[in-house]
PDB file of C-alpha atoms and ligand atoms in Angstrom:
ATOM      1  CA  UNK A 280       0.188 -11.393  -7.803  1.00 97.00           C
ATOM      2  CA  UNK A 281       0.844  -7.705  -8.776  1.00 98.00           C
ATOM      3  CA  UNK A 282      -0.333  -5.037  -6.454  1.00 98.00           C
ATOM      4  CA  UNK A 283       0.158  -1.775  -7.004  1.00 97.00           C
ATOM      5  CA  UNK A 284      -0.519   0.810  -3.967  1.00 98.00           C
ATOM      6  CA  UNK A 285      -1.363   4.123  -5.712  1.00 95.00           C
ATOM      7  CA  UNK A 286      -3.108   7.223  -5.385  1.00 91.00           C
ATOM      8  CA  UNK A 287      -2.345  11.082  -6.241  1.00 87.00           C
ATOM      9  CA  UNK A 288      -1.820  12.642  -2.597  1.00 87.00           C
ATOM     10  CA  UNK A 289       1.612  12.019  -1.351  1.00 89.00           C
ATOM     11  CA  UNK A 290       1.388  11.055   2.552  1.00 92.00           C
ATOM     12  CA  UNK A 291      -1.591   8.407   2.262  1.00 95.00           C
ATOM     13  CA  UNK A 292       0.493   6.090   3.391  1.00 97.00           C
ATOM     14  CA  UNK A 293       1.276   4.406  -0.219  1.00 97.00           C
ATOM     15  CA  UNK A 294       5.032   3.744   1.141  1.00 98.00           C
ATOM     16  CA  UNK A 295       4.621   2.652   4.485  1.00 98.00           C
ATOM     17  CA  UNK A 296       1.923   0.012   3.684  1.00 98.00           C
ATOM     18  CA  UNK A 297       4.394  -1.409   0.346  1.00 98.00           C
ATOM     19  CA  UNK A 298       7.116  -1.779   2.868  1.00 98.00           C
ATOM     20  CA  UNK A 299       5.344  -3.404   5.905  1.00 98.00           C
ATOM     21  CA  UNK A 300       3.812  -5.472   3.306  1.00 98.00           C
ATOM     22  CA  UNK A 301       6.586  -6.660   1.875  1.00 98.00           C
ATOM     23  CA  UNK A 302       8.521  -7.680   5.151  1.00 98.00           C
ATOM     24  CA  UNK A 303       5.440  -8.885   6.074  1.00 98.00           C
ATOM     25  CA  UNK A 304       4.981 -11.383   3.112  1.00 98.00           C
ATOM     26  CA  UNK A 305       9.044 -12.064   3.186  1.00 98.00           C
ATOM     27  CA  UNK A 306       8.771 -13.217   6.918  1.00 97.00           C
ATOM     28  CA  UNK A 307       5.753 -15.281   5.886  1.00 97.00           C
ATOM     29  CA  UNK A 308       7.768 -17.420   3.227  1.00 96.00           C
ATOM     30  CA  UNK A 309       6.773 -15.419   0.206  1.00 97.00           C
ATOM     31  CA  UNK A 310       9.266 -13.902  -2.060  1.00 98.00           C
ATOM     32  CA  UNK A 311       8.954 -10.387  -2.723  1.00 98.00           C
ATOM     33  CA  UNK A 312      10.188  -8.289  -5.957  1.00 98.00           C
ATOM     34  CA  UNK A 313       9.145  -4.370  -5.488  1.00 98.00           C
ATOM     35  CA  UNK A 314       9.210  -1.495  -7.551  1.00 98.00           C
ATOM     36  CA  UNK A 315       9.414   1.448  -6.476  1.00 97.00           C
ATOM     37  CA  UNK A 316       8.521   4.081  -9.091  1.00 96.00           C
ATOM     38  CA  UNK A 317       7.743   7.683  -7.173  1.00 93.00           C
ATOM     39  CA  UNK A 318      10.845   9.908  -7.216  1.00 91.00           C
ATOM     40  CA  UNK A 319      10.951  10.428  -3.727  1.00 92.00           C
ATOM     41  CA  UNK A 320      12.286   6.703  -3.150  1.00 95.00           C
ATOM     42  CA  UNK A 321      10.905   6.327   0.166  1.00 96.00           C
ATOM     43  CA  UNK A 322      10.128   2.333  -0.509  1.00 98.00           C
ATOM     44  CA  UNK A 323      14.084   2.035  -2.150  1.00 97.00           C
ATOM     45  CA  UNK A 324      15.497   3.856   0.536  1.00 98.00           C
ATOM     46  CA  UNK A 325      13.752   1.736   3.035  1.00 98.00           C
ATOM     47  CA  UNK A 326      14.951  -1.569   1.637  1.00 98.00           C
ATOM     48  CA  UNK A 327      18.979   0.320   1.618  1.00 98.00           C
ATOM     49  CA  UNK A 328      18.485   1.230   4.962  1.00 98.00           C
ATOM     50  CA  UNK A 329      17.535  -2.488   5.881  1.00 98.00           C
ATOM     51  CA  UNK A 330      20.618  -3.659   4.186  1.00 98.00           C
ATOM     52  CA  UNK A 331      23.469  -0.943   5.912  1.00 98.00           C
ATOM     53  CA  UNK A 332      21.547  -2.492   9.233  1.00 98.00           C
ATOM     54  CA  UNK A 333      22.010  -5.814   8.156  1.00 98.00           C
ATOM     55  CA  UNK A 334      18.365  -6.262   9.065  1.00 98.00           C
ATOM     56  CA  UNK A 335      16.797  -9.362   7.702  1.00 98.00           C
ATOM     57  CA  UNK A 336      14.365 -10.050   5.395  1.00 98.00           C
ATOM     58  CA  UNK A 337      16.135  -8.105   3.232  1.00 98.00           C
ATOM     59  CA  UNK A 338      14.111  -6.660   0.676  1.00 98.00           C
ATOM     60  CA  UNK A 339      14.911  -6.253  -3.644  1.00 98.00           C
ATOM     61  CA  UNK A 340      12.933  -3.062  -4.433  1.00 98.00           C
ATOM     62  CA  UNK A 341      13.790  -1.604  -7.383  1.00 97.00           C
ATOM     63  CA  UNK A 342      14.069   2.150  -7.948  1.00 96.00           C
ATOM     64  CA  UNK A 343      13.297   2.944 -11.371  1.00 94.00           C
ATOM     65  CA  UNK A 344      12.025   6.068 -13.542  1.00 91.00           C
ATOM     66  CA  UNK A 345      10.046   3.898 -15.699  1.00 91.00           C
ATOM     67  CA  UNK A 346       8.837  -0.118 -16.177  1.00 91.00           C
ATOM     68  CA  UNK A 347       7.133  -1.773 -18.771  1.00 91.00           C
ATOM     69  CA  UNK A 348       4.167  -3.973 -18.173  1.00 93.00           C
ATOM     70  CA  UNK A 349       5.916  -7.176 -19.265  1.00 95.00           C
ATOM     71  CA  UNK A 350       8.975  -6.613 -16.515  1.00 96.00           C
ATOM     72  CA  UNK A 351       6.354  -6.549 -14.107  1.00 97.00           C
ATOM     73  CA  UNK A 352       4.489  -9.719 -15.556  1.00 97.00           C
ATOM     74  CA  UNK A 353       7.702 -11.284 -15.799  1.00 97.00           C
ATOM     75  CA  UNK A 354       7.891 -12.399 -12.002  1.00 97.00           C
ATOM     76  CA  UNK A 355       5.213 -14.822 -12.059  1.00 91.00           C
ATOM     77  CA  UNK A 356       6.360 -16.965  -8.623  1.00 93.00           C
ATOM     78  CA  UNK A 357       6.958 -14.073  -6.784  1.00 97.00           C
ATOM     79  CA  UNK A 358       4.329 -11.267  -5.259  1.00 98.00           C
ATOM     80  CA  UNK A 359       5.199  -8.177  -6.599  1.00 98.00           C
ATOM     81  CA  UNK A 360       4.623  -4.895  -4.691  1.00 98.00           C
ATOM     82  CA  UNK A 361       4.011  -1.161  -6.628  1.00 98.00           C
ATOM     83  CA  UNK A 362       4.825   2.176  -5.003  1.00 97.00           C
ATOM     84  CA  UNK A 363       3.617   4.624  -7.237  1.00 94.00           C
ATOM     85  CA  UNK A 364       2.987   8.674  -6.805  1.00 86.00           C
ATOM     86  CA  UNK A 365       1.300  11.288  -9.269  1.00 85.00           C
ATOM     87  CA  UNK A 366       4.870  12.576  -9.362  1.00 86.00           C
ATOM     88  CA  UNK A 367       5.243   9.916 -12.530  1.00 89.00           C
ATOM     89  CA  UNK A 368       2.158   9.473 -14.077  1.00 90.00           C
ATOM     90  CA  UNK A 369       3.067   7.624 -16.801  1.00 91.00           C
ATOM     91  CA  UNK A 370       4.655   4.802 -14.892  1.00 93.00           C
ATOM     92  CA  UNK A 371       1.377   4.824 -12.604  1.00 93.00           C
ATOM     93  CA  UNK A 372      -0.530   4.131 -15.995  1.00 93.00           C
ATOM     94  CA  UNK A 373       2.057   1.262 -17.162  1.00 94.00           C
ATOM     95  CA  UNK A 374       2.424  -0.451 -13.867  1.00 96.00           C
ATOM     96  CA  UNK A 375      -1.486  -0.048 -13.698  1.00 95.00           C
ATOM     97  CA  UNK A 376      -2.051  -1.920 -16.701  1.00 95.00           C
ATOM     98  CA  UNK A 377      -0.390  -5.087 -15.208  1.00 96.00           C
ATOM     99  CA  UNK A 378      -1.784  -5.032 -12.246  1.00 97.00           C
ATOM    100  CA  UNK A 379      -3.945  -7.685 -10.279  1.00 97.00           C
ATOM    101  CA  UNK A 380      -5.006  -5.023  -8.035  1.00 97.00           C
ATOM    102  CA  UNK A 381      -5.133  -1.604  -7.262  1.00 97.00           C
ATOM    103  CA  UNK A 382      -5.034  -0.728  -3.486  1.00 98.00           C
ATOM    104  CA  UNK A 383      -5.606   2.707  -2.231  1.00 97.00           C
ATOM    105  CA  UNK A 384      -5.182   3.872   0.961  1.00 98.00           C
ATOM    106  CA  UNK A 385      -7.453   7.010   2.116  1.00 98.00           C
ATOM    107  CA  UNK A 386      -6.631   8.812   4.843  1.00 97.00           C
ATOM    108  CA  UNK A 387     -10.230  10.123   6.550  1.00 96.00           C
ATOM    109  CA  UNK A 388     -10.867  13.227   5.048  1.00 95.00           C
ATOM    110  CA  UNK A 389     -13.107  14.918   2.249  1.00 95.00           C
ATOM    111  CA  UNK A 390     -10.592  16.041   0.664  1.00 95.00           C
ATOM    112  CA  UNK A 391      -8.828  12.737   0.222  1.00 96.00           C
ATOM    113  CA  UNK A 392     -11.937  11.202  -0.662  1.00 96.00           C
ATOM    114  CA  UNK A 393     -11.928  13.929  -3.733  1.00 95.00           C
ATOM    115  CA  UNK A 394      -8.310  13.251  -5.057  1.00 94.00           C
ATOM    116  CA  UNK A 395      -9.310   9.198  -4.444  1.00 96.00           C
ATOM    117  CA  UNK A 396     -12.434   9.831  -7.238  1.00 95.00           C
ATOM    118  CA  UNK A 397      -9.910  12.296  -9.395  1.00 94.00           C
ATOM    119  CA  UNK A 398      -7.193   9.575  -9.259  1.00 93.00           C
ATOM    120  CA  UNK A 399     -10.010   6.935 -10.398  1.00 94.00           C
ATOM    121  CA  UNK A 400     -11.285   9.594 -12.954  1.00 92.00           C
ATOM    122  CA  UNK A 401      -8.015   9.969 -13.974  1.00 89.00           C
ATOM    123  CA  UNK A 402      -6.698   6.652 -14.481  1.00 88.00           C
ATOM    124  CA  UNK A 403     -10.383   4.870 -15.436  1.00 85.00           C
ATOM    125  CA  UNK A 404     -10.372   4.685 -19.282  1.00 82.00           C
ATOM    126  CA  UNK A 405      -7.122   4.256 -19.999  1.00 82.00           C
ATOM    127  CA  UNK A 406      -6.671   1.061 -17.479  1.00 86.00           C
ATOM    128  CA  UNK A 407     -10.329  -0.233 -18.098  1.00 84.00           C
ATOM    129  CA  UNK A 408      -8.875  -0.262 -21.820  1.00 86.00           C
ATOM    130  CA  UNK A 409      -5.013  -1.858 -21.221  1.00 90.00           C
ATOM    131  CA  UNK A 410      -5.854  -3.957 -18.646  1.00 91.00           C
ATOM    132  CA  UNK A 411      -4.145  -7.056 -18.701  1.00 93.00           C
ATOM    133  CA  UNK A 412      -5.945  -8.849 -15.788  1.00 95.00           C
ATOM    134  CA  UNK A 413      -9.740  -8.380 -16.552  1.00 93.00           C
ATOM    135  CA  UNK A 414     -10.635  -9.335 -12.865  1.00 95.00           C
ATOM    136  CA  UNK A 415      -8.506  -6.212 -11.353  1.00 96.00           C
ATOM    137  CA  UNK A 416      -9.721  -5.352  -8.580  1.00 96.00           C
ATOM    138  CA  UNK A 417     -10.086  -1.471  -7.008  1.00 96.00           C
ATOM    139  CA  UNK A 418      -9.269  -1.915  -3.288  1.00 97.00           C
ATOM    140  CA  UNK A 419      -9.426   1.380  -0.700  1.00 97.00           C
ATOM    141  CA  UNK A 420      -8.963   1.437   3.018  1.00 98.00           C
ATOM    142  CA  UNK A 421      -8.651   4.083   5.296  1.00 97.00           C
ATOM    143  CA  UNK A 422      -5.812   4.788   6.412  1.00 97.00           C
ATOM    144  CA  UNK A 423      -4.702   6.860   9.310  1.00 96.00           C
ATOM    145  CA  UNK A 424      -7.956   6.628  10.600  1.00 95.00           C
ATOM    146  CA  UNK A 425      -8.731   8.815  14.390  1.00 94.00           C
ATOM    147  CA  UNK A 426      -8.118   6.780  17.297  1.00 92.00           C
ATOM    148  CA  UNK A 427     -11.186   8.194  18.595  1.00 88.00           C
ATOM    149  CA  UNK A 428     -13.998   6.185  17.989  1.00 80.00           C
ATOM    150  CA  UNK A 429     -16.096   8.940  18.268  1.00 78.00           C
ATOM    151  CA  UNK A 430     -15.206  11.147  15.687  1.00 82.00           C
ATOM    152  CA  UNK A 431     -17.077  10.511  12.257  1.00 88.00           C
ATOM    153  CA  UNK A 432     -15.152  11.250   9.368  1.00 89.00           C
ATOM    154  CA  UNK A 433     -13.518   7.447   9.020  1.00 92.00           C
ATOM    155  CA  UNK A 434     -16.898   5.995   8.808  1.00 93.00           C
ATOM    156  CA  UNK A 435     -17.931   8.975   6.535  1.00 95.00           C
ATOM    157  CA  UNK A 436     -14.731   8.792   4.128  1.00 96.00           C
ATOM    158  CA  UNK A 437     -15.501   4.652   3.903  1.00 96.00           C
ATOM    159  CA  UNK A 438     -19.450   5.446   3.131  1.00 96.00           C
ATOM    160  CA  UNK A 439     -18.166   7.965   0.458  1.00 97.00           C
ATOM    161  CA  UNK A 440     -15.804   5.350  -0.877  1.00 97.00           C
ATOM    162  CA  UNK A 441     -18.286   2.964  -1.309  1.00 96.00           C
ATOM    163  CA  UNK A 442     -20.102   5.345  -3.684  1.00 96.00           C
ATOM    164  CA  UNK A 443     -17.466   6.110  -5.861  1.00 95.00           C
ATOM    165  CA  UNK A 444     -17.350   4.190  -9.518  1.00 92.00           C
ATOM    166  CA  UNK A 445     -14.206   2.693 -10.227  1.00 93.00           C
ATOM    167  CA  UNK A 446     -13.600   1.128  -6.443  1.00 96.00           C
ATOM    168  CA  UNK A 447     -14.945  -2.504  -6.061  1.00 96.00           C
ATOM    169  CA  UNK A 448     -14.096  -3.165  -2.262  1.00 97.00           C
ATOM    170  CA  UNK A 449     -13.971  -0.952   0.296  1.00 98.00           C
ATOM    171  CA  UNK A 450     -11.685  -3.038   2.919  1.00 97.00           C
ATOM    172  CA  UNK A 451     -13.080  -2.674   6.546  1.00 93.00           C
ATOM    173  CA  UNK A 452     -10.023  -2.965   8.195  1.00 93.00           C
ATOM    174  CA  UNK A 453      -8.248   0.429   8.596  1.00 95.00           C
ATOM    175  CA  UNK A 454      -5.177   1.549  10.454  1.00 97.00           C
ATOM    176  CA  UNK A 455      -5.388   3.853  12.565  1.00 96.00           C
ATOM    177  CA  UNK A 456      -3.378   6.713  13.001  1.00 97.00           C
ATOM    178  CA  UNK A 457      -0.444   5.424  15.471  1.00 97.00           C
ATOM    179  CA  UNK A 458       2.836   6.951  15.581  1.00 97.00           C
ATOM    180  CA  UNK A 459       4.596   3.147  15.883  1.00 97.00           C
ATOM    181  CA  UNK A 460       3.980   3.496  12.333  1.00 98.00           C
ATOM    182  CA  UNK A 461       6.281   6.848  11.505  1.00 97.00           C
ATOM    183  CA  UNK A 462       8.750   5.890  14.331  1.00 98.00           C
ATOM    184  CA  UNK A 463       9.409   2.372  13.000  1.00 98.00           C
ATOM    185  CA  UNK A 464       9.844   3.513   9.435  1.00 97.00           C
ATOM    186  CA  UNK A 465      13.009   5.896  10.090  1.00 97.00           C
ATOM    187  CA  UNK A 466      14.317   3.052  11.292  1.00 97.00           C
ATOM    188  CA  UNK A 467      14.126   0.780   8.720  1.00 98.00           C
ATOM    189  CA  UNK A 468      11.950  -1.243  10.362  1.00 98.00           C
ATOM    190  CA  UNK A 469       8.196  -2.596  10.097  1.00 98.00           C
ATOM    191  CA  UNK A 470       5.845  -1.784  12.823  1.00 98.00           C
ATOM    192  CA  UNK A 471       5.532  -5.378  13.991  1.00 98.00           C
ATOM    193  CA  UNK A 472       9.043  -5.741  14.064  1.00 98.00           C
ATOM    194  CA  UNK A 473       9.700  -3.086  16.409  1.00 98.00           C
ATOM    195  CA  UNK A 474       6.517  -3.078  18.415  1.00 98.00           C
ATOM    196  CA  UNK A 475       5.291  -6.743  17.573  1.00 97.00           C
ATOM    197  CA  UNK A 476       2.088  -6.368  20.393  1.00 97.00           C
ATOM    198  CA  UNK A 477       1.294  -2.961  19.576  1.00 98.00           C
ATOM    199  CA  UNK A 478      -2.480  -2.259  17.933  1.00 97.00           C
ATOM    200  CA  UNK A 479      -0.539  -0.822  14.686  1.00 98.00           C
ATOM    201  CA  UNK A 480       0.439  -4.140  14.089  1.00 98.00           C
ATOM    202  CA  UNK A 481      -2.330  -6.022  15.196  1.00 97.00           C
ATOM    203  CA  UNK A 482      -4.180  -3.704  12.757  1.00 97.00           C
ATOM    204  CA  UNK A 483      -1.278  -4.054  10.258  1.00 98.00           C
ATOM    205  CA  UNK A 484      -1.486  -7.576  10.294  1.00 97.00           C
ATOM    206  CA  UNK A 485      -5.420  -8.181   9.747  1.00 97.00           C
ATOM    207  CA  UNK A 486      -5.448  -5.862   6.633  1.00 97.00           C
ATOM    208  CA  UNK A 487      -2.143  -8.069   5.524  1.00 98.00           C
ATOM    209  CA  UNK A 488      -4.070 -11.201   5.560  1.00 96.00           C
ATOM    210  CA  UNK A 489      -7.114  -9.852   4.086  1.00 96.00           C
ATOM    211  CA  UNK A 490      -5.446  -9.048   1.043  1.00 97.00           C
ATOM    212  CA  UNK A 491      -3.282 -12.098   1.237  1.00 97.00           C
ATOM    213  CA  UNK A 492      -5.433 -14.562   2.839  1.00 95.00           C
ATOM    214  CA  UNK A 493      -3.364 -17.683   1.821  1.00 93.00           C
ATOM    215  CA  UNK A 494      -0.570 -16.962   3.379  1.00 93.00           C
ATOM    216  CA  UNK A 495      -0.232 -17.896   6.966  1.00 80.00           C
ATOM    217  CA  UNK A 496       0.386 -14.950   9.031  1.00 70.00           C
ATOM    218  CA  UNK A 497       2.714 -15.611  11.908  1.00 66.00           C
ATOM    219  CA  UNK A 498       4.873 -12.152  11.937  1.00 69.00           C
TER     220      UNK A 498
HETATM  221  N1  LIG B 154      -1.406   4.789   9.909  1.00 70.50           N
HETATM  222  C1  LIG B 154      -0.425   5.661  10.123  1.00 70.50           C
HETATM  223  N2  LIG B 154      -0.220   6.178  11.357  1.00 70.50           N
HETATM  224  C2  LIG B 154       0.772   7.067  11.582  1.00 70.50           C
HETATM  225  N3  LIG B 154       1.635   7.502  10.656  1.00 70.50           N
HETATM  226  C3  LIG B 154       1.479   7.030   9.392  1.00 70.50           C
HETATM  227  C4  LIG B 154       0.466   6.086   9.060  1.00 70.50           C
HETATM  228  N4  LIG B 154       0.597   5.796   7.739  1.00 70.50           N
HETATM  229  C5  LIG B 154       1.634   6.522   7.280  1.00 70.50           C
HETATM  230  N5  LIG B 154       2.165   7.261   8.268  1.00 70.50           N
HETATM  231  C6  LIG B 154       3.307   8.204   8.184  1.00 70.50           C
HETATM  232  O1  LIG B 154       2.944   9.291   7.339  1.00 70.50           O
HETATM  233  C7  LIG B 154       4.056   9.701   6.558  1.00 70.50           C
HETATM  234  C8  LIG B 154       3.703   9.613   5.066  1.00 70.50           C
HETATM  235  O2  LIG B 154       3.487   8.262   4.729  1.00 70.50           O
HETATM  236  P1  LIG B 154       4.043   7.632   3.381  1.00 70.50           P
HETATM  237  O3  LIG B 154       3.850   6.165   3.467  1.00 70.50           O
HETATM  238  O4  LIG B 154       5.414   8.123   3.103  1.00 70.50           O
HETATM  239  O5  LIG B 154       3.005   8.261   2.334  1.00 70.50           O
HETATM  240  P2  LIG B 154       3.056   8.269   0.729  1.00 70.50           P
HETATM  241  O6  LIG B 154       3.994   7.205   0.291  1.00 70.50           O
HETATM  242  O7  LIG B 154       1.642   8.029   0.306  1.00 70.50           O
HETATM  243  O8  LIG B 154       3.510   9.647   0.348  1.00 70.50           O
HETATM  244  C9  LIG B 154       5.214   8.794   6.963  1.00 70.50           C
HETATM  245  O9  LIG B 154       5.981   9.435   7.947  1.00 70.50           O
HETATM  246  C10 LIG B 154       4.523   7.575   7.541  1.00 70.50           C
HETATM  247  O10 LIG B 154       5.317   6.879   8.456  1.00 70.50           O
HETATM  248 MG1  LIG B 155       5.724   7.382  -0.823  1.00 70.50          MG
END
């Protein structure tokens, strides 16, 4: 399956979920090919930093400027994972062409809620037009969600999700805004690697089997 994680605000959270994800699904007995196509590198730099560790699974993510829809269709056994930023638009529109599914993570605000229906504005005809897989499915979550119950806007940006055209499921299960999540990245590591019991990756880990609800989820 192709998923490409994509929206236009850099620090949603696009690279951190591709690269917990795809540890995730590598310690669950699923190979992994990723591309990472946003010229900051984040999700390339992650997989080099696992390798100088020596840290296993090691990941293949593959930093490239551009990719063509049939390089991405071409690893049919394998779950392929897209990083893309607005940074390289024209990539985002190739890669979203062969994609199974779109998932979009939203961190809780109005604002990101605005770029989420620009980014769907933006990208809508084109994809709706090239699509290869003509049950692609829109997925958004929130993420970085306020620990704090209490405070509105993540049930807010999730009602105004809803509404939006262009987004078929609005996932329930958002991560929260835990700094396991930032500290374990500049590692090189996932966030259930490094803190295994913590609520990041008990969160982590129910949004990973949601969207990949076949595969048995022991890490
Ligand atoms: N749920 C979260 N809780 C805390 N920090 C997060 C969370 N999600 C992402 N971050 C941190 O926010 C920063 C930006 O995330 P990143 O994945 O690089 O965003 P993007 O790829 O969309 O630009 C990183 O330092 C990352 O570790
Ligand atoms: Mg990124």
């Amino acid at each position: 399956m192709i998923t490409v994680i994509a929206n236009l605000k850099g620090g949603s959270g696009k690279s951190t979920v591709a690269f917990n994800l795809a540890v995730w699904l590598e310690k669950n007995g699923r190979s992994v090919v990723g591309y990472d196509l946003d010229p900051q590198c984040t999700f390339s730099d992650l997989a080099m930093l696992r390798k100088e560790m020596d840290y296993k699974p090691e990941l293949t993510i593959h930093s490239v400027r551009a990719v063509l829809k049939d390089q991405l269709l071409s690893h049919a056994d394998q779950e392929v994972l897209v990083d893309v930023g607005a940074a390289n638009m024209a990539a985002m529109k190739e890669a979203l062409t062969a994609a199974d599914r779109i998932l979009i993570p939203v961190p809780p605000s109005q604002a990101d809620v605005w770029a989420t229906q620009r980014f769907l504005h933006i990208i809508g005809p084109d994809i709706d037009a090239m699509k290869v897989n003509g049950n692609q499915q829109t997925m958004a979550f929130v993420n970085r969600a306020d620990t704090n119950k209490s405070i509105r806007e993540t049930h807010e940006t999730e009602a105004a999700l809803r509404m939006l055209r262009g987004i078929d499921v609005v996932l329930p299960h958002r991560l929260r805004l835990r700094t396991g999540f930032r500290r374990s990245l500049s590692e090189g590591l996932t966030v259930f690697e490094m803190w295994p019991r913590s609520k990041a990756a008990q969160e982590f880990r129910t949004l990973a089997g949601t969207l990949y609800p076949d595969v048995v989820g022991n890490s």
